[in-house]
Coordinates of C-alpha atoms and ligand atoms in Angstrom, one line a residue:
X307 CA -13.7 -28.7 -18.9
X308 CA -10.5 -28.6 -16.4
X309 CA -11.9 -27.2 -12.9
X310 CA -10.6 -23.5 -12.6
X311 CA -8.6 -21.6 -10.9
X312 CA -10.8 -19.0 -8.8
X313 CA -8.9 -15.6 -7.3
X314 CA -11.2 -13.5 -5.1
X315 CA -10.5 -10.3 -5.0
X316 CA -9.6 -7.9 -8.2
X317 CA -6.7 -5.5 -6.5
X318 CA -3.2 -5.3 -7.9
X319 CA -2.9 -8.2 -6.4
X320 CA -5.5 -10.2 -8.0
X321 CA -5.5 -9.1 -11.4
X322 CA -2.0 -9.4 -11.6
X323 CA -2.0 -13.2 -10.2
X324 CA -4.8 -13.5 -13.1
X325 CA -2.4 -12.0 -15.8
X326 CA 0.9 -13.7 -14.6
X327 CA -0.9 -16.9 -14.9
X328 CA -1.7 -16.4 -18.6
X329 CA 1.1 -15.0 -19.2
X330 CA 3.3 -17.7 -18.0
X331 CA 1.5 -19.9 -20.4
X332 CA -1.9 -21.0 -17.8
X333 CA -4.4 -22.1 -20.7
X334 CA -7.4 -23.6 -18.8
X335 CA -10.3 -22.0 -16.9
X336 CA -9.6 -18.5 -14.8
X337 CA -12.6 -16.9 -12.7
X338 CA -11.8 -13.6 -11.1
X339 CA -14.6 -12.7 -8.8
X340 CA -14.4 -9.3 -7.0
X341 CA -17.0 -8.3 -4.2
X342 CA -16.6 -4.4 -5.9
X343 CA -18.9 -3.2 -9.4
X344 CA -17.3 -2.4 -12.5
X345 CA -13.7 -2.5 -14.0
X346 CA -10.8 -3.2 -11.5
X347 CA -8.8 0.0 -11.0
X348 CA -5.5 1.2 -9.6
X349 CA -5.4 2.4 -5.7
X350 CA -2.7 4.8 -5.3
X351 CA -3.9 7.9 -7.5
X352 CA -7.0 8.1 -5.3
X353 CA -4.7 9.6 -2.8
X354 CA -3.0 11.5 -5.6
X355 CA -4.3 12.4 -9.2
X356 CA -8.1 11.5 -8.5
X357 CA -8.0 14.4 -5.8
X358 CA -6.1 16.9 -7.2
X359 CA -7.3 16.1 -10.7
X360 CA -10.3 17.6 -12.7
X361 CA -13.7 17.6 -12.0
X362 CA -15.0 14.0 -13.1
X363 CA -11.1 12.2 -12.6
X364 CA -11.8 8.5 -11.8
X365 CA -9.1 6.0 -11.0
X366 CA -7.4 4.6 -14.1
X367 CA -8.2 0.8 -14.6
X368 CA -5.8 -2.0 -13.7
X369 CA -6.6 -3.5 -17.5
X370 CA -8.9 -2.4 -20.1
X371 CA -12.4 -4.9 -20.3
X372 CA -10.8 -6.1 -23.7
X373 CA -8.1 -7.7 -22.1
X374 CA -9.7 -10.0 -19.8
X375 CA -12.0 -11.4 -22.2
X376 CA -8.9 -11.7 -25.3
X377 CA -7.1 -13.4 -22.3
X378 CA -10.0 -15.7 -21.2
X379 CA -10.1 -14.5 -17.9
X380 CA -13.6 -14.6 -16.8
X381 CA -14.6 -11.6 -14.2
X382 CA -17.7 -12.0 -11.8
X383 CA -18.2 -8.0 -10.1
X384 CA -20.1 -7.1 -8.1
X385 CA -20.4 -10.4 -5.8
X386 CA -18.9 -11.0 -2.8
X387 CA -16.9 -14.7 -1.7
X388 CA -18.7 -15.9 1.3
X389 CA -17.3 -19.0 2.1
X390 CA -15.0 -21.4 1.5
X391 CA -15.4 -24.7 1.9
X392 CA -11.8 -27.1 1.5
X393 CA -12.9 -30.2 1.7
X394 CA -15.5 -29.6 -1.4
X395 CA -13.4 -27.4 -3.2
X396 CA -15.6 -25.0 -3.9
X397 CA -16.6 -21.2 -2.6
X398 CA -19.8 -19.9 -2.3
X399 CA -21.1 -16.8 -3.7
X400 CA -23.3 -14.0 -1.6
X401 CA -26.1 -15.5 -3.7
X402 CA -25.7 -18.8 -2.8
X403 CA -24.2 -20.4 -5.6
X404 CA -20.9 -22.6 -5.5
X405 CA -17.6 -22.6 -7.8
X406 CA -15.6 -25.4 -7.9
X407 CA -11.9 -24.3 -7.9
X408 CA -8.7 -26.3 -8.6
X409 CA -6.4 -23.6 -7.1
X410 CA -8.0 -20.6 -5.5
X411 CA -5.9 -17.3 -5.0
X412 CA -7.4 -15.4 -1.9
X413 CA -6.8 -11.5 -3.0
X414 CA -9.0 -9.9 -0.6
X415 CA -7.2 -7.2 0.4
X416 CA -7.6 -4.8 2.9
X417 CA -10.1 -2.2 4.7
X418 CA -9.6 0.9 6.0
X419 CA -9.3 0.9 9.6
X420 CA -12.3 3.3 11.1
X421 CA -12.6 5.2 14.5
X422 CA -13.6 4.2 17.1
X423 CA -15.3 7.4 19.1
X424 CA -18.4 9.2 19.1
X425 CA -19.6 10.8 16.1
X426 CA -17.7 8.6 13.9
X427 CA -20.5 7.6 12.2
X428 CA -21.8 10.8 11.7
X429 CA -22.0 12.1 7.8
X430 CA -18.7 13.8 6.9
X431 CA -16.8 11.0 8.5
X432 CA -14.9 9.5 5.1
X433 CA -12.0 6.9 4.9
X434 CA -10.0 6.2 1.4
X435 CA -10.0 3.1 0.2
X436 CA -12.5 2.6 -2.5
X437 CA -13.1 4.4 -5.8
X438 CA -16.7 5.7 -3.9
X439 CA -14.6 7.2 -1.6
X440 CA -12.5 8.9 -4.0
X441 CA -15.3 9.8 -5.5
X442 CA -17.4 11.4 -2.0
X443 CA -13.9 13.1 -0.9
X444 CA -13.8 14.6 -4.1
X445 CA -17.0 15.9 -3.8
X446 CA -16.2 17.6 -0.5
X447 CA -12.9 19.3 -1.4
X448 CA -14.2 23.2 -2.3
X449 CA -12.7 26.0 -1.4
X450 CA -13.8 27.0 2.2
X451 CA -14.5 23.4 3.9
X452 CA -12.4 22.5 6.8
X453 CA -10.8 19.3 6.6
X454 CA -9.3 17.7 9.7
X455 CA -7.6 15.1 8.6
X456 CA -7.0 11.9 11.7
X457 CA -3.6 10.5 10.5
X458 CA -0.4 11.7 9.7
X459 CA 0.9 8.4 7.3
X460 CA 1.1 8.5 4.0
X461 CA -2.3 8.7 2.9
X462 CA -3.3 11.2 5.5
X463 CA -0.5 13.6 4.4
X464 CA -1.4 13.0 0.5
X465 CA -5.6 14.4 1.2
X466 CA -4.1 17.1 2.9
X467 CA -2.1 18.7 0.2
X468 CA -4.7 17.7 -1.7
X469 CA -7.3 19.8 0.4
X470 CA -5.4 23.0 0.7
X471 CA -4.6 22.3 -2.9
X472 CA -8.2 23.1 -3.4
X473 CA -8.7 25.6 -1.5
X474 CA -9.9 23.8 2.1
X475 CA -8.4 24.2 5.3
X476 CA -6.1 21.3 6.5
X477 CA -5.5 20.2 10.2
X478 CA -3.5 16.8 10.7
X479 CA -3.5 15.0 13.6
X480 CA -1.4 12.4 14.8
X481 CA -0.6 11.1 18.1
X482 CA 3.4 10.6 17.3
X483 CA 5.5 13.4 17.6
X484 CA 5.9 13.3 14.0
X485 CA 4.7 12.3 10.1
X486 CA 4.7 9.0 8.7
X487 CA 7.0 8.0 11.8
X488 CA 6.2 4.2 11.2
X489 CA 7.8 4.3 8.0
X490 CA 10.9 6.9 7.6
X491 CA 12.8 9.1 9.5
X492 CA 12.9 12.3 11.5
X493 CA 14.5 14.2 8.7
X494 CA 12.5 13.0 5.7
X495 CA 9.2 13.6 8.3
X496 CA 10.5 17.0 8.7
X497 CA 11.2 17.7 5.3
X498 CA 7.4 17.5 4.2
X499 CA 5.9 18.6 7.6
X500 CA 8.0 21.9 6.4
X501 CA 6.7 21.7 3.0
X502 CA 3.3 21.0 4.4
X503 CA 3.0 24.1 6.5
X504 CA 4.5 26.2 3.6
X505 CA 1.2 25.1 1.8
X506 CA -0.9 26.6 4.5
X507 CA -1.7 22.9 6.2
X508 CA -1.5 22.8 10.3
X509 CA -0.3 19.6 12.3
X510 CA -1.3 18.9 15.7
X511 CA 1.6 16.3 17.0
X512 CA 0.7 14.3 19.9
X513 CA -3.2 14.4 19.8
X514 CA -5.8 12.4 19.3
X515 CA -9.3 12.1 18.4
X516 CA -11.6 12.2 21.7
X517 CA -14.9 12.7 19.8
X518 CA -16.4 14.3 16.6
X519 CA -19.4 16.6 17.3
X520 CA -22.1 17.4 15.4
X521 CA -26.1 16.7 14.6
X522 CA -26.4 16.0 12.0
X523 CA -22.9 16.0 10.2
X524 CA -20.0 16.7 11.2
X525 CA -19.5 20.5 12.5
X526 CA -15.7 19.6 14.7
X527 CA -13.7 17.4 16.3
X528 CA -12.5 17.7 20.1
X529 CA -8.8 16.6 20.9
X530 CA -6.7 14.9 23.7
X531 CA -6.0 17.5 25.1
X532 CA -9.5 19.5 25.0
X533 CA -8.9 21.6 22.2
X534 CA -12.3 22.0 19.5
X535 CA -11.5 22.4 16.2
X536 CA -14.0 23.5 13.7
X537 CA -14.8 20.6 11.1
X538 CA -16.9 19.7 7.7
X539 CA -15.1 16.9 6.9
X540 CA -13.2 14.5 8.8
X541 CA -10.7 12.3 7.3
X542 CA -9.6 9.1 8.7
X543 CA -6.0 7.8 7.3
X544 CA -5.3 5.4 10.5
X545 CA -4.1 2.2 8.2
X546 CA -5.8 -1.0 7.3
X547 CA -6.5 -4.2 8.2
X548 CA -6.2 -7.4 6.1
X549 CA -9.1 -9.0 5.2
X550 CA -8.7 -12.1 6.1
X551 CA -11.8 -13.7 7.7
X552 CA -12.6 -16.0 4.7
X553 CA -9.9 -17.6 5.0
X554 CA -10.1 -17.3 9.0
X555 CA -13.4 -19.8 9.1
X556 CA -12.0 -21.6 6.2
X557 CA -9.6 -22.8 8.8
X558 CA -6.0 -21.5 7.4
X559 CA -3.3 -19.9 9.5
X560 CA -4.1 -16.6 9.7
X561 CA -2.0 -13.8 12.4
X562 CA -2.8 -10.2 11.6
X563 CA -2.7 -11.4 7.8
X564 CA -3.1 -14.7 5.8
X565 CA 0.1 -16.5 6.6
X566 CA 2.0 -17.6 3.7
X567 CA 5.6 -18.7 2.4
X568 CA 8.0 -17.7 -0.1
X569 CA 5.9 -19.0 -3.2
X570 CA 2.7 -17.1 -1.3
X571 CA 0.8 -20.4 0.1
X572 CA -1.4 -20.3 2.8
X573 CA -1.1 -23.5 5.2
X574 CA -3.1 -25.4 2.5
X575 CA -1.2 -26.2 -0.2
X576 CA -4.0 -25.5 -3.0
X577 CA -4.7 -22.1 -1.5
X578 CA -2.7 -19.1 -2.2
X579 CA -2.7 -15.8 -0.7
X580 CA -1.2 -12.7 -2.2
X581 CA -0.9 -9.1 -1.5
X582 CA -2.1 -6.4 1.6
X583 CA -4.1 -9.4 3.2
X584 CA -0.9 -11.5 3.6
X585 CA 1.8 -11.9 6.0
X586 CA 5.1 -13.1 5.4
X587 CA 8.8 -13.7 6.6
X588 CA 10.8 -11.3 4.6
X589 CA 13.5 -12.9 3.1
X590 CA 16.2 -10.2 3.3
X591 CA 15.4 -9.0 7.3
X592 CA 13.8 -12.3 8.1
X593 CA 11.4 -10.6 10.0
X594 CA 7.5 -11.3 9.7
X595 CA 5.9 -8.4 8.2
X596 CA 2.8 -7.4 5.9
X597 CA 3.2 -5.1 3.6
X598 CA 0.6 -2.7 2.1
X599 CA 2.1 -1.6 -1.6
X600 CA 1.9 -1.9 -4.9
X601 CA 5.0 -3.5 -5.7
X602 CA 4.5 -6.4 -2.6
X603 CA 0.9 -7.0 -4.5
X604 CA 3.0 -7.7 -8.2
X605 CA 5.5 -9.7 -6.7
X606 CA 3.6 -12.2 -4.7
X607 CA 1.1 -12.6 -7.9
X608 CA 3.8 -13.3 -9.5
X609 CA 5.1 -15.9 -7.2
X610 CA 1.8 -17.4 -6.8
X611 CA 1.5 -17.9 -10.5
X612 CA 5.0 -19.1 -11.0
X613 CA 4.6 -21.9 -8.1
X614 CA 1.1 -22.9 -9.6
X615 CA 2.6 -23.4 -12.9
X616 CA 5.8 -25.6 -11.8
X617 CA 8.2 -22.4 -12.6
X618 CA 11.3 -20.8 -10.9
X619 CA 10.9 -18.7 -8.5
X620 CA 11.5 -15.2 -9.3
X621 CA 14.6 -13.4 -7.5
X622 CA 12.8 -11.8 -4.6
X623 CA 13.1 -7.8 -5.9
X624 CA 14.0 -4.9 -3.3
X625 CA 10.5 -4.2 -1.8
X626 CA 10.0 -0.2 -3.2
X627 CA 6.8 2.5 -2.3
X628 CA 6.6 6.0 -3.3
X629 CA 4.2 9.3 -2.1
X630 CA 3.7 12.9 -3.8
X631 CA 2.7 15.6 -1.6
X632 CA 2.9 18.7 -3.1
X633 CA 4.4 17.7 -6.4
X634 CA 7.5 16.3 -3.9
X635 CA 8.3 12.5 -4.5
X636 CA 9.6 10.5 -1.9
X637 CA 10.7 7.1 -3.2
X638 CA 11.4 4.1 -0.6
X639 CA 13.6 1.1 -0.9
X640 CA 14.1 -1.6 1.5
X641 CA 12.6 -2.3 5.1
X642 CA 14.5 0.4 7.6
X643 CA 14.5 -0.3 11.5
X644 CA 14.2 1.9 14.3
X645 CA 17.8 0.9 15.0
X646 CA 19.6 1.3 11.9
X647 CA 22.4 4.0 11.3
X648 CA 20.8 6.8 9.6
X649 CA 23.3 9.0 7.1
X650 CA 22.0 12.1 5.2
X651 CA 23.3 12.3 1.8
X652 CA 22.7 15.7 0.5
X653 CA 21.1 18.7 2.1
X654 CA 17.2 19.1 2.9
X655 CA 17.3 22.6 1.8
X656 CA 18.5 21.6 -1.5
X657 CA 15.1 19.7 -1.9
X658 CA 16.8 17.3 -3.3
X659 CA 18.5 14.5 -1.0
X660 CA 18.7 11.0 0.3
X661 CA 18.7 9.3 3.7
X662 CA 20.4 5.8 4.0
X663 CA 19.3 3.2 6.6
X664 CA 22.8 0.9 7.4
X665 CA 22.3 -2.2 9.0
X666 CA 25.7 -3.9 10.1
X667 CA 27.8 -1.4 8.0
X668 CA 25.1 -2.6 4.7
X669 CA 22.5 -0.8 3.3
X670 CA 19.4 -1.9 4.5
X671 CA 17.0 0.3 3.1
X672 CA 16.6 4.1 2.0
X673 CA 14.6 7.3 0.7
X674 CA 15.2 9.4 -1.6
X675 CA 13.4 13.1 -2.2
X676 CA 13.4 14.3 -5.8
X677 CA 16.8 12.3 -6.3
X678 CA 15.7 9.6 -8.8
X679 CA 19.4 8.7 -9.8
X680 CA 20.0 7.5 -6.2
X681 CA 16.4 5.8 -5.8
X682 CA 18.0 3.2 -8.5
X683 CA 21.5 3.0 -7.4
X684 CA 20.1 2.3 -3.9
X685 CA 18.1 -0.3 -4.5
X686 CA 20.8 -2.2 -6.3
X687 CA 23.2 -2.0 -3.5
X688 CA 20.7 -3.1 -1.6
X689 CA 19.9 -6.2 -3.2
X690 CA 23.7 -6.8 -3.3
X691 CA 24.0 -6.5 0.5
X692 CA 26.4 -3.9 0.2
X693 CA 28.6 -2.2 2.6
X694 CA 28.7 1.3 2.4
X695 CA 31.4 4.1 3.8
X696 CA 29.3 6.1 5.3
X697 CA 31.1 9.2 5.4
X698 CA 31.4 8.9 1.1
X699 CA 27.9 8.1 1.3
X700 CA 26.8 11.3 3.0
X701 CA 28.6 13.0 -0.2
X702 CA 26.1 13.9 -3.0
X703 CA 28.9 14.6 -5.2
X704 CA 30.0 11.3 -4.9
X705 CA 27.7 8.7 -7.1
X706 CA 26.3 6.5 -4.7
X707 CA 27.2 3.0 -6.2
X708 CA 31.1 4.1 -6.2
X709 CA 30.8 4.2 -2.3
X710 CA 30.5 0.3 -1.4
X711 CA 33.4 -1.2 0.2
X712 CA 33.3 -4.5 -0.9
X713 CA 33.4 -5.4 -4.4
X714 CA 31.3 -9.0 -4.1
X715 CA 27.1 -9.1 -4.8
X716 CA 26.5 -10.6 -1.3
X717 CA 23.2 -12.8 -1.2
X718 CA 21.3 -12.7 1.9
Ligands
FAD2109 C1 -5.6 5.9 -1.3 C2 -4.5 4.9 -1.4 C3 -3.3 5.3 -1.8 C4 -2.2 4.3 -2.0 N1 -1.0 4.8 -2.4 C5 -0.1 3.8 -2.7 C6 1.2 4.2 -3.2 O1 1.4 5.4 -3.5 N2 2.1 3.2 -3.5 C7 1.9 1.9 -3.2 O2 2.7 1.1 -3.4 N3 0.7 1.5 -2.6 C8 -0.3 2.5 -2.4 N4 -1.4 2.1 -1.8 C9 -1.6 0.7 -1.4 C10 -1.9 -0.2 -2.5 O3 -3.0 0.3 -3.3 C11 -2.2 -1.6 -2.0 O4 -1.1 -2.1 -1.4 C12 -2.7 -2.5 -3.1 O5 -3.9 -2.0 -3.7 C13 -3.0 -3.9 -2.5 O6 -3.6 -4.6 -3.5 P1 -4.5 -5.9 -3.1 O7 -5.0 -6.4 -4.4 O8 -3.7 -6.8 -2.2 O9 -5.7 -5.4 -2.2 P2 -6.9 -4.4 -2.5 O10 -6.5 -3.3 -3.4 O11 -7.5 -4.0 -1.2 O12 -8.0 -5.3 -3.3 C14 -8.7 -6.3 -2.8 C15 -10.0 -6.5 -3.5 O13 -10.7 -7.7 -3.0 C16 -12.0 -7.4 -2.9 N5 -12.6 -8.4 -1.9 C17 -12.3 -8.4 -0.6 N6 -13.0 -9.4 0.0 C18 -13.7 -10.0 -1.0 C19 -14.6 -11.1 -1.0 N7 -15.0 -11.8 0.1 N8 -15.2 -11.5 -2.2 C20 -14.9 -10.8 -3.3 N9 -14.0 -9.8 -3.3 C21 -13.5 -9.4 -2.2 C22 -12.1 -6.0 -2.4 O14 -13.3 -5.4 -2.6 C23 -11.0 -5.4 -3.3 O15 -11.5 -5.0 -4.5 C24 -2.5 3.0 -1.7 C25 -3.7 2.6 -1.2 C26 -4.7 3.5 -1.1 C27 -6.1 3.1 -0.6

């Protein structure tokens, strides 16, 4: 028997390098080992569906159990990768055992980052990651509790409508000035702050968490800048980190993420890395970034698999994200910057607009609320490199593609 190829960790990322490399015709031993029980599921309806769902919603799986065994994918739950050792070849299991791997595929993910003050420990304290924590937040959202929730990014703003959804009380706090500042702009965070506080949920901009009080759960939480607020729960949406010490002690270029190239290999060349433990140059900004989403996950699987197998690379695709809060979607293409020219196509008041990000005159990267139609033009032009007008742009009754200026798919 062939020695096999081993991913660790079953996220989007993992399963997906498992399936691409079947898929692309991979025909000899597969070993996906994940350190969590039970069927590999799908991450972003925790945030989403699995809260504001029915009583016993769980996560959708990422496949059904029939699929990795009529594939001949063989899964190991429930047990964690402890080591890895290079010059053997091999990784070691939490029980001590040892698989041999011809390729290995480190797909470990990230954690939730946690606080870092007193009382953080303290029951009532509750991150969103996992399906268990979808599963104890659920549990705690009835009518009456009083959520605070520490974070105003995506995830953050998702349990909130969420909790008021369900009758709770909502307080966000966040020390920006704003909502999900690290990744759109002022009038997109505006937009759902407004839609937020419509819903009945409170935001408390430029504050942070001093301490969480309490015996022996959480009763409140005291600010910055003194203020108590009455608590049962306390979320804590403050990102993640990567995962990343396996491959730290196993001795492979790691910087705030596994580092990896274009086909998503680590510094040895018979270890991949793929999805939110990664870091990479992005091709189109040519800036180093990680990136924690769905699509990022697919795509590097399916680079991974490609450059195992000898194939083509894949044209790197637009990287794309999307959040509901209150039944809104807000769809995201490309990587804005701080920097770039911001034009509002459409009116917010509408409920139904766009915000462009131009880089040089091209579009870099943009957002759309409720405006699907644009979401897809966009992202073309954007993988063209096109140059916009800016002031036909702003102009919802123009169709966005007619607005480039040049005529020429420009590769980046
Ligand atoms: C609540 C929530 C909402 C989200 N919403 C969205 C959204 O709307 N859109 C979007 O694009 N993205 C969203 N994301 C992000 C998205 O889910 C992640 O980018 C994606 O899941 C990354 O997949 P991954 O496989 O890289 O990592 P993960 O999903 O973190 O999976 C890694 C797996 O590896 C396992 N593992 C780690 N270390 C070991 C080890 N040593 N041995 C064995 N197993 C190990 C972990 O237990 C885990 O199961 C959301 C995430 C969360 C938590």
């Amino acid at each position: 028997m062939s020695t096999p190829i081993v991913v660790v960790g079953a996220g989007h990322a993992g399963v997906h390098t498992a399936s691409r490399l079947v898929e692309l015709g991979y025909r000899g031993e597969l070993i996906l080992i994940d350190e969590e029980d039970g069927l590999p599921y799908e991450r972003p309806p925790l945030s989403k569906d699995v809260l504001a769902g029915a009583e016993s919603h769980e996560p959708p799986a990422l496949r059904k159990q029939d699929y990795y065994e009529d594939k001949g994918i063989r899964r190991i739950a429930g047990s964690a990768v402890t080591a890895v050792d290079r010059s053997a070849r091999e990784i070691c299991l939490a029980d001590g055992s040892t698989i041999p791997y011809h390729r290995l595929i480190l797909a470990t993910g990230s954690r939730a980052r946690t606080l870092d003050v007193p009382g953080a420990a303290l029951p009532g304290v509750q991150v969103l990651k996992t399906r268990a924590d979808g599963r104890n937040l659920k549990a705690m959202l009835r009518p009456g509790v009083r959520f605070v929730i520490v974070g105003a990014g995506y995830i953050g703003m998702e349990v909130a409508a969420a909790a008021v959804k369900s009758g709770c009380s909502a307080t966000v706090l966040e020390y920006q000035d704003r909502s999900m500042s690290r990744v759109t702009s002022e009038d997109v965070s505006r937009y759902f702050e407004d839609l937020h506080v419509a819903e009945g949920v409170q935001f408390a901009f430029g504050s942070s968490l001093e301490r969480i009080e309490g015996s022996d759960r959480v009763e409140g939480v005291v600010t910055s800048d003194g203020e108590t607020i009455p608590a049962d729960v306390v979320v804590v949406g403050i990102g993640v980190l990567p995962n990343q010490e396996l491959a730290e002690a196993a001795g492979l270029d790691c910087s705030d993420g596994i580092v990896v190239d274009e086909h998503a290999r680590t510094s040895d060349p018979e270890i991949y890395a793929v999805g939110d433990v990664t870091r990479f140059t992005c091709p189109r900004e040519g800036v180093s970034m990680r990136l924690e989403c769905v699509q990022n996950a697919m795509a590097q699987a399916d680079s991974a698999a490609r450059h195992i197998l000898g194939l083509d690379a894949a044209v790197a695709e637009v990287p794309w994200f999307w959040t509901v809060q209150h039944g809104v979607r807000l769809q995201t293409a490309g990587v804005r910057s701080s920097e770039d020219h911001v034009v509002r196509r459409g009116d917010p008041a509408d409920g139904k607009f766009a915000v462009l990000y131009l880089r040089d005159g091209r579009l870099a990267a943009l957002d759309t609320i409720n405006a699907l139609g644009d979401f897809a033009a966009g992202k073309k032009l954007i993988a063209a490199g096109a140059r916009l007008d800016p002031v036909l742009a702003a102009d919802r009754a123009v169709k966005l593609a007619t607005t480039r200026t040049d005529d020429l798919a420009i590769s980046r």
